[in-house]
mmCIF file of C-alpha atoms and ligand atoms in Angstrom:
data_model
loop_
_atom_site.group_PDB
_atom_site.id
_atom_site.type_symbol
_atom_site.label_atom_id
_atom_site.label_comp_id
_atom_site.label_asym_id
_atom_site.label_seq_id
_atom_site.Cartn_x
_atom_site.Cartn_y
_atom_site.Cartn_z
ATOM 1 C CA MET A 399 60.019 -21.188 -8.251
ATOM 2 C CA LEU A 400 60.041 -17.479 -8.761
ATOM 3 C CA HIS A 401 56.438 -17.757 -9.983
ATOM 4 C CA ILE A 402 55.352 -19.466 -6.810
ATOM 5 C CA VAL A 403 57.010 -16.849 -4.629
ATOM 6 C CA PHE A 404 55.320 -14.145 -6.665
ATOM 7 C CA LEU A 405 51.898 -15.834 -6.420
ATOM 8 C CA LEU A 406 52.293 -16.363 -2.701
ATOM 9 C CA SER A 407 53.211 -12.754 -2.116
ATOM 10 C CA LEU A 408 50.214 -11.686 -4.237
ATOM 11 C CA ILE A 409 47.825 -13.851 -2.215
ATOM 12 C CA LEU A 410 49.266 -12.602 1.051
ATOM 13 C CA SER A 411 49.044 -8.978 -0.024
ATOM 14 C CA THR A 412 45.451 -9.244 -1.293
ATOM 15 C CA SER A 413 44.304 -11.045 1.821
ATOM 16 C CA HIS A 414 45.595 -8.071 3.773
ATOM 17 C CA ALA A 415 44.155 -5.512 1.358
ATOM 18 C CA THR A 416 41.887 -3.025 3.032
ATOM 19 C CA VAL A 417 39.474 -2.293 0.214
ATOM 20 C CA GLN A 418 36.302 -0.984 1.788
ATOM 21 C CA ASP A 419 33.405 -2.617 -0.024
ATOM 22 C CA PHE A 420 30.682 -0.674 1.755
ATOM 23 C CA CYS A 421 29.946 1.643 4.632
ATOM 24 C CA VAL A 422 26.542 0.844 6.065
ATOM 25 C CA ALA A 423 25.425 3.979 7.887
ATOM 26 C CA ASP A 424 25.662 4.169 11.639
ATOM 27 C CA LEU A 425 22.668 6.501 11.971
ATOM 28 C CA LYS A 426 23.635 7.343 15.548
ATOM 29 C CA GLY A 427 26.673 9.180 14.175
ATOM 30 C CA ALA A 428 26.564 12.657 12.647
ATOM 31 C CA GLU A 429 25.991 12.965 8.900
ATOM 32 C CA GLY A 430 28.763 14.831 7.121
ATOM 33 C CA PRO A 431 29.194 15.826 3.473
ATOM 34 C CA SER A 432 30.287 12.279 2.598
ATOM 35 C CA GLY A 433 27.591 10.574 4.632
ATOM 36 C CA PHE A 434 27.309 8.842 7.990
ATOM 37 C CA PRO A 435 30.118 6.993 9.790
ATOM 38 C CA CYS A 436 30.269 3.253 9.070
ATOM 39 C CA LYS A 437 28.593 0.583 11.142
ATOM 40 C CA THR A 438 31.134 -1.938 12.440
ATOM 41 C CA VAL A 439 31.459 -4.625 9.740
ATOM 42 C CA ALA A 440 31.004 -7.450 12.267
ATOM 43 C CA TYR A 441 27.453 -6.197 12.899
ATOM 44 C CA VAL A 442 26.505 -5.779 9.231
ATOM 45 C CA THR A 443 23.890 -8.253 7.985
ATOM 46 C CA SER A 444 22.135 -8.965 4.674
ATOM 47 C CA ASP A 445 19.176 -6.926 5.906
ATOM 48 C CA ASP A 446 21.346 -3.803 5.832
ATOM 49 C CA PHE A 447 21.423 -4.092 2.023
ATOM 50 C CA VAL A 448 17.687 -4.623 1.594
ATOM 51 C CA TYR A 449 14.902 -2.082 2.045
ATOM 52 C CA PRO A 450 11.391 -3.562 1.983
ATOM 53 C CA GLY A 451 9.660 -0.245 2.688
ATOM 54 C CA LEU A 452 8.768 0.575 -0.924
ATOM 55 C CA SER A 453 6.777 -2.613 -1.479
ATOM 56 C CA GLU A 454 3.605 -1.147 0.036
ATOM 57 C CA PRO A 455 1.721 1.906 -1.281
ATOM 58 C CA GLY A 456 2.075 5.136 0.680
ATOM 59 C CA ASN A 457 -0.986 6.732 2.269
ATOM 60 C CA THR A 458 -2.512 9.210 -0.197
ATOM 61 C CA THR A 459 -5.268 10.432 2.144
ATOM 62 C CA ASN A 460 -3.830 13.916 2.521
ATOM 63 C CA ILE A 461 -3.941 17.410 1.085
ATOM 64 C CA ILE A 462 -1.969 16.480 -2.067
ATOM 65 C CA SER A 463 -3.652 13.064 -2.599
ATOM 66 C CA ALA A 464 -0.181 11.627 -3.006
ATOM 67 C CA ALA A 465 2.604 10.042 -1.003
ATOM 68 C CA VAL A 466 6.385 10.066 -1.305
ATOM 69 C CA SER A 467 8.041 7.147 0.457
ATOM 70 C CA PRO A 468 11.794 7.755 0.620
ATOM 71 C CA ALA A 469 14.508 5.108 0.706
ATOM 72 C CA PHE A 470 17.237 7.618 1.420
ATOM 73 C CA VAL A 471 20.157 6.813 3.721
ATOM 74 C CA ALA A 472 18.068 7.700 6.799
ATOM 75 C CA GLN A 473 15.623 4.888 5.941
ATOM 76 C CA PHE A 474 18.038 2.604 4.068
ATOM 77 C CA PRO A 475 21.469 2.727 5.762
ATOM 78 C CA GLY A 476 22.998 0.353 3.177
ATOM 79 C CA VAL A 477 23.140 3.107 0.520
ATOM 80 C CA ASN A 478 25.455 5.236 2.661
ATOM 81 C CA GLY A 479 28.435 6.393 0.606
ATOM 82 C CA LEU A 480 27.240 4.687 -2.579
ATOM 83 C CA GLY A 481 25.876 7.811 -4.253
ATOM 84 C CA LEU A 482 22.366 6.547 -4.831
ATOM 85 C CA SER A 483 18.972 6.102 -3.221
ATOM 86 C CA ALA A 484 15.330 5.667 -4.177
ATOM 87 C CA ALA A 485 11.749 6.658 -3.458
ATOM 88 C CA ARG A 486 8.260 5.479 -4.286
ATOM 89 C CA LEU A 487 5.535 7.846 -5.464
ATOM 90 C CA ASP A 488 1.864 6.978 -5.093
ATOM 91 C CA ILE A 489 -0.472 9.492 -6.688
ATOM 92 C CA ALA A 490 -4.239 9.056 -6.364
ATOM 93 C CA PRO A 491 -6.503 10.389 -9.144
ATOM 94 C CA GLY A 492 -6.279 14.187 -9.016
ATOM 95 C CA GLY A 493 -3.178 13.981 -6.828
ATOM 96 C CA VAL A 494 0.030 15.959 -7.176
ATOM 97 C CA ILE A 495 3.627 15.930 -5.984
ATOM 98 C CA PRO A 496 3.942 19.741 -5.751
ATOM 99 C CA LEU A 497 6.824 21.705 -7.257
ATOM 100 C CA HIS A 498 9.971 20.657 -5.434
ATOM 101 C CA THR A 499 13.721 20.246 -5.794
ATOM 102 C CA HIS A 500 16.343 17.768 -4.660
ATOM 103 C CA PRO A 501 19.333 20.035 -3.975
ATOM 104 C CA GLY A 502 21.719 17.076 -3.816
ATOM 105 C CA ALA A 503 20.819 14.717 -6.671
ATOM 106 C CA ASN A 504 19.711 14.028 -10.200
ATOM 107 C CA GLU A 505 16.520 11.980 -10.380
ATOM 108 C CA LEU A 506 15.453 9.188 -12.700
ATOM 109 C CA LEU A 507 11.702 8.489 -12.592
ATOM 110 C CA LEU A 508 10.246 5.162 -13.761
ATOM 111 C CA VAL A 509 6.459 4.922 -14.032
ATOM 112 C CA SER A 510 5.178 1.492 -12.988
ATOM 113 C CA GLN A 511 1.411 2.069 -13.002
ATOM 114 C CA GLY A 512 -0.992 4.572 -14.564
ATOM 115 C CA HIS A 513 -0.026 7.824 -16.248
ATOM 116 C CA ILE A 514 1.934 10.737 -14.809
ATOM 117 C CA THR A 515 2.407 14.211 -16.240
ATOM 118 C CA ALA A 516 5.857 15.263 -15.075
ATOM 119 C CA GLY A 517 8.122 18.168 -15.829
ATOM 120 C CA PHE A 518 10.881 20.467 -14.695
ATOM 121 C CA ILE A 519 11.805 24.110 -15.163
ATOM 122 C CA SER A 520 15.329 24.820 -16.338
ATOM 123 C CA SER A 521 17.549 27.652 -15.094
ATOM 124 C CA ALA A 522 16.638 29.406 -18.342
ATOM 125 C CA ASN A 523 12.951 29.142 -17.296
ATOM 126 C CA THR A 524 12.053 26.675 -20.021
ATOM 127 C CA VAL A 525 9.499 24.043 -19.044
ATOM 128 C CA TYR A 526 10.152 20.466 -20.167
ATOM 129 C CA GLN A 527 7.126 18.238 -19.548
ATOM 130 C CA LYS A 528 5.646 14.997 -20.746
ATOM 131 C CA THR A 529 2.851 12.596 -19.890
ATOM 132 C CA LEU A 530 4.521 9.278 -19.096
ATOM 133 C CA LYS A 531 3.043 5.801 -19.209
ATOM 134 C CA ARG A 532 4.064 2.560 -17.545
ATOM 135 C CA GLY A 533 7.689 1.679 -18.234
ATOM 136 C CA GLU A 534 8.697 5.164 -19.344
ATOM 137 C CA LEU A 535 11.563 7.062 -17.732
ATOM 138 C CA MET A 536 12.192 10.753 -17.267
ATOM 139 C CA VAL A 537 15.239 12.492 -15.798
ATOM 140 C CA PHE A 538 15.191 15.591 -13.621
ATOM 141 C CA PRO A 539 18.555 17.352 -13.420
ATOM 142 C CA GLN A 540 19.902 18.179 -9.961
ATOM 143 C CA GLY A 541 18.474 21.173 -8.146
ATOM 144 C CA LEU A 542 15.779 22.095 -10.681
ATOM 145 C CA LEU A 543 12.142 22.609 -9.683
ATOM 146 C CA HIS A 544 9.966 19.748 -10.889
ATOM 147 C CA PHE A 545 6.543 18.156 -10.376
ATOM 148 C CA GLN A 546 4.509 15.017 -10.947
ATOM 149 C CA VAL A 547 0.724 14.945 -11.413
ATOM 150 C CA ALA A 548 -1.582 11.936 -11.905
ATOM 151 C CA ALA A 549 -2.842 12.043 -15.476
ATOM 152 C CA GLY A 550 -6.101 10.298 -16.196
ATOM 153 C CA LYS A 551 -8.603 8.813 -13.817
ATOM 154 C CA SER A 552 -6.636 6.007 -12.226
ATOM 155 C CA LYS A 553 -4.012 5.847 -9.529
ATOM 156 C CA ALA A 554 -0.378 6.195 -10.597
ATOM 157 C CA VAL A 555 2.761 4.670 -9.124
ATOM 158 C CA ALA A 556 6.374 5.497 -9.928
ATOM 159 C CA PHE A 557 9.802 4.765 -8.526
ATOM 160 C CA ALA A 558 12.545 7.369 -8.419
ATOM 161 C CA ILE A 559 16.264 6.658 -8.300
ATOM 162 C CA PHE A 560 18.555 9.443 -7.066
ATOM 163 C CA SER A 561 22.265 10.032 -7.643
ATOM 164 C CA SER A 562 22.889 10.585 -3.926
ATOM 165 C CA ALA A 563 22.180 8.737 -0.690
ATOM 166 C CA SER A 564 20.856 12.070 0.638
ATOM 167 C CA PRO A 565 19.075 13.843 -2.250
ATOM 168 C CA GLY A 566 17.244 16.273 0.019
ATOM 169 C CA LEU A 567 13.671 17.325 -0.697
ATOM 170 C CA GLN A 568 12.425 20.900 -0.625
ATOM 171 C CA ILE A 569 8.805 21.503 -1.597
ATOM 172 C CA LEU A 570 8.342 25.068 -2.815
ATOM 173 C CA ASP A 571 4.894 25.640 -1.288
ATOM 174 C CA PHE A 572 5.973 24.145 2.030
ATOM 175 C CA ALA A 573 9.106 26.333 2.068
ATOM 176 C CA LEU A 574 6.894 29.394 1.631
ATOM 177 C CA PHE A 575 3.649 28.539 3.413
ATOM 178 C CA ALA A 576 4.482 25.817 5.956
ATOM 179 C CA SER A 577 7.470 27.706 7.400
ATOM 180 C CA ASN A 578 7.895 30.734 9.662
ATOM 181 C CA PHE A 579 8.788 33.006 6.721
ATOM 182 C CA SER A 580 6.901 36.202 7.603
ATOM 183 C CA THR A 581 3.910 37.174 5.455
ATOM 184 C CA PRO A 582 5.229 40.718 4.758
ATOM 185 C CA LEU A 583 8.546 39.301 3.512
ATOM 186 C CA ILE A 584 6.837 36.619 1.416
ATOM 187 C CA THR A 585 4.663 39.211 -0.307
ATOM 188 C CA LYS A 586 7.720 41.442 -0.772
ATOM 189 C CA THR A 587 9.969 38.715 -2.189
ATOM 190 C CA THR A 588 7.447 36.782 -4.284
ATOM 191 C CA PHE A 589 4.999 39.541 -5.399
ATOM 192 C CA LEU A 590 2.136 37.307 -4.203
ATOM 193 C CA ASP A 591 -0.958 38.893 -2.723
ATOM 194 C CA SER A 592 -0.955 38.793 1.106
ATOM 195 C CA THR A 593 -4.539 37.446 1.196
ATOM 196 C CA LEU A 594 -3.382 34.457 -0.827
ATOM 197 C CA VAL A 595 -0.289 34.020 1.362
ATOM 198 C CA LYS A 596 -2.403 34.019 4.544
ATOM 199 C CA LYS A 597 -4.870 31.571 3.013
ATOM 200 C CA LEU A 598 -2.129 29.140 2.007
ATOM 201 C CA LYS A 599 -0.417 29.486 5.399
ATOM 202 C CA ALA A 600 -3.695 28.610 7.108
ATOM 203 C CA VAL A 601 -3.980 25.466 4.976
ATOM 204 C CA LEU A 602 -0.313 24.387 5.222
ATOM 205 C CA GLY A 603 0.411 25.507 8.787
ATOM 206 C CA GLY A 604 2.838 28.354 8.218
ATOM 207 C CA SER A 605 3.419 31.117 10.774
ATOM 208 C CA GLY A 606 4.914 34.591 10.931
HETATM 209 C C1 LIG B 1119 -4.120 7.389 5.950
HETATM 210 O O1 LIG B 1119 -4.027 8.676 6.515
HETATM 211 C C2 LIG B 1119 -5.258 9.159 7.021
HETATM 212 C C3 LIG B 1119 -5.034 10.627 7.420
HETATM 213 O O2 LIG B 1119 -3.930 10.776 8.242
HETATM 214 C C4 LIG B 1119 -5.728 8.279 8.160
HETATM 215 O O3 LIG B 1119 -6.955 8.756 8.671
HETATM 216 C C5 LIG B 1119 -5.876 6.853 7.656
HETATM 217 O O4 LIG B 1119 -6.184 6.011 8.736
HETATM 218 C C6 LIG B 1119 -4.596 6.379 6.996
HETATM 219 N N1 LIG B 1119 -4.838 5.101 6.355
HETATM 220 C C7 LIG B 1119 -4.058 4.048 6.560
HETATM 221 C C8 LIG B 1119 -4.419 2.805 5.805
HETATM 222 O O5 LIG B 1119 -3.096 4.079 7.310
HETATM 223 C C1 LIG B 1120 11.960 30.324 12.535
HETATM 224 O O1 LIG B 1120 11.983 29.323 13.547
HETATM 225 C C2 LIG B 1120 13.299 28.896 13.887
HETATM 226 C C3 LIG B 1120 13.162 27.747 14.842
HETATM 227 O O2 LIG B 1120 12.280 28.031 15.868
HETATM 228 C C4 LIG B 1120 14.091 30.059 14.433
HETATM 229 O O3 LIG B 1120 15.404 29.640 14.745
HETATM 230 C C5 LIG B 1120 14.125 31.144 13.388
HETATM 231 O O4 LIG B 1120 14.813 32.283 13.904
HETATM 232 C C6 LIG B 1120 12.719 31.550 12.998
HETATM 233 N N1 LIG B 1120 12.780 32.535 11.944
HETATM 234 C C7 LIG B 1120 12.030 33.635 11.953
HETATM 235 C C8 LIG B 1120 12.206 34.554 10.801
HETATM 236 O O5 LIG B 1120 11.222 33.871 12.845
#
């Protein structure tokens, strides 16, 4: 008898438990440090947990001959609050994902086609690099500058998994030469020649 009472009370208490399984992003809300506010559960569907956008190659007809297709929380609301996200890299022969950092996440890169030379620079200014083939993984610790370059003559594809729903992406050359960082201050703070700075700004669209 006592067992039954205990079981009943357990069932009643768990059926009223308020464990929050997920928090699909309501992208109309403001993003805070812990993500977006949750979409009302009644409106959540299976599609919120699926992102088909990485199934097609990105467009590599551009200055870097490469494409990064993100599946961060802004594209894939289902990852909100779960501490992970993904991206697809398509790199045409000769293409490059220029030096960049993800201020908010570690990255795990899995090559699925072709060969990629990838590497990062540690805080101690040591370069760790490797040419990866299909099926090989490399990790890039949070915040460190890193790059990926197509190795060989064929197109390369890789998928990246990040340890945050909002890894952030800052490309070093874009920060310097696609921004309104003034040329005198760039030359002063980077020791680069101003002719080179102006040339790169003209290519990447920087001002100032
Ligand atoms: C890829 O991008 C280029 C340059 O923006 C554009 O001309 C081309 O139409 C795009 N290709 C596809 C398949 O969308
Ligand atoms: C760069 O542009 C932003 C947005 O227009 C502006 O707020 C900022 O003050 C500008 N910075 C400089 C150094 O001009």
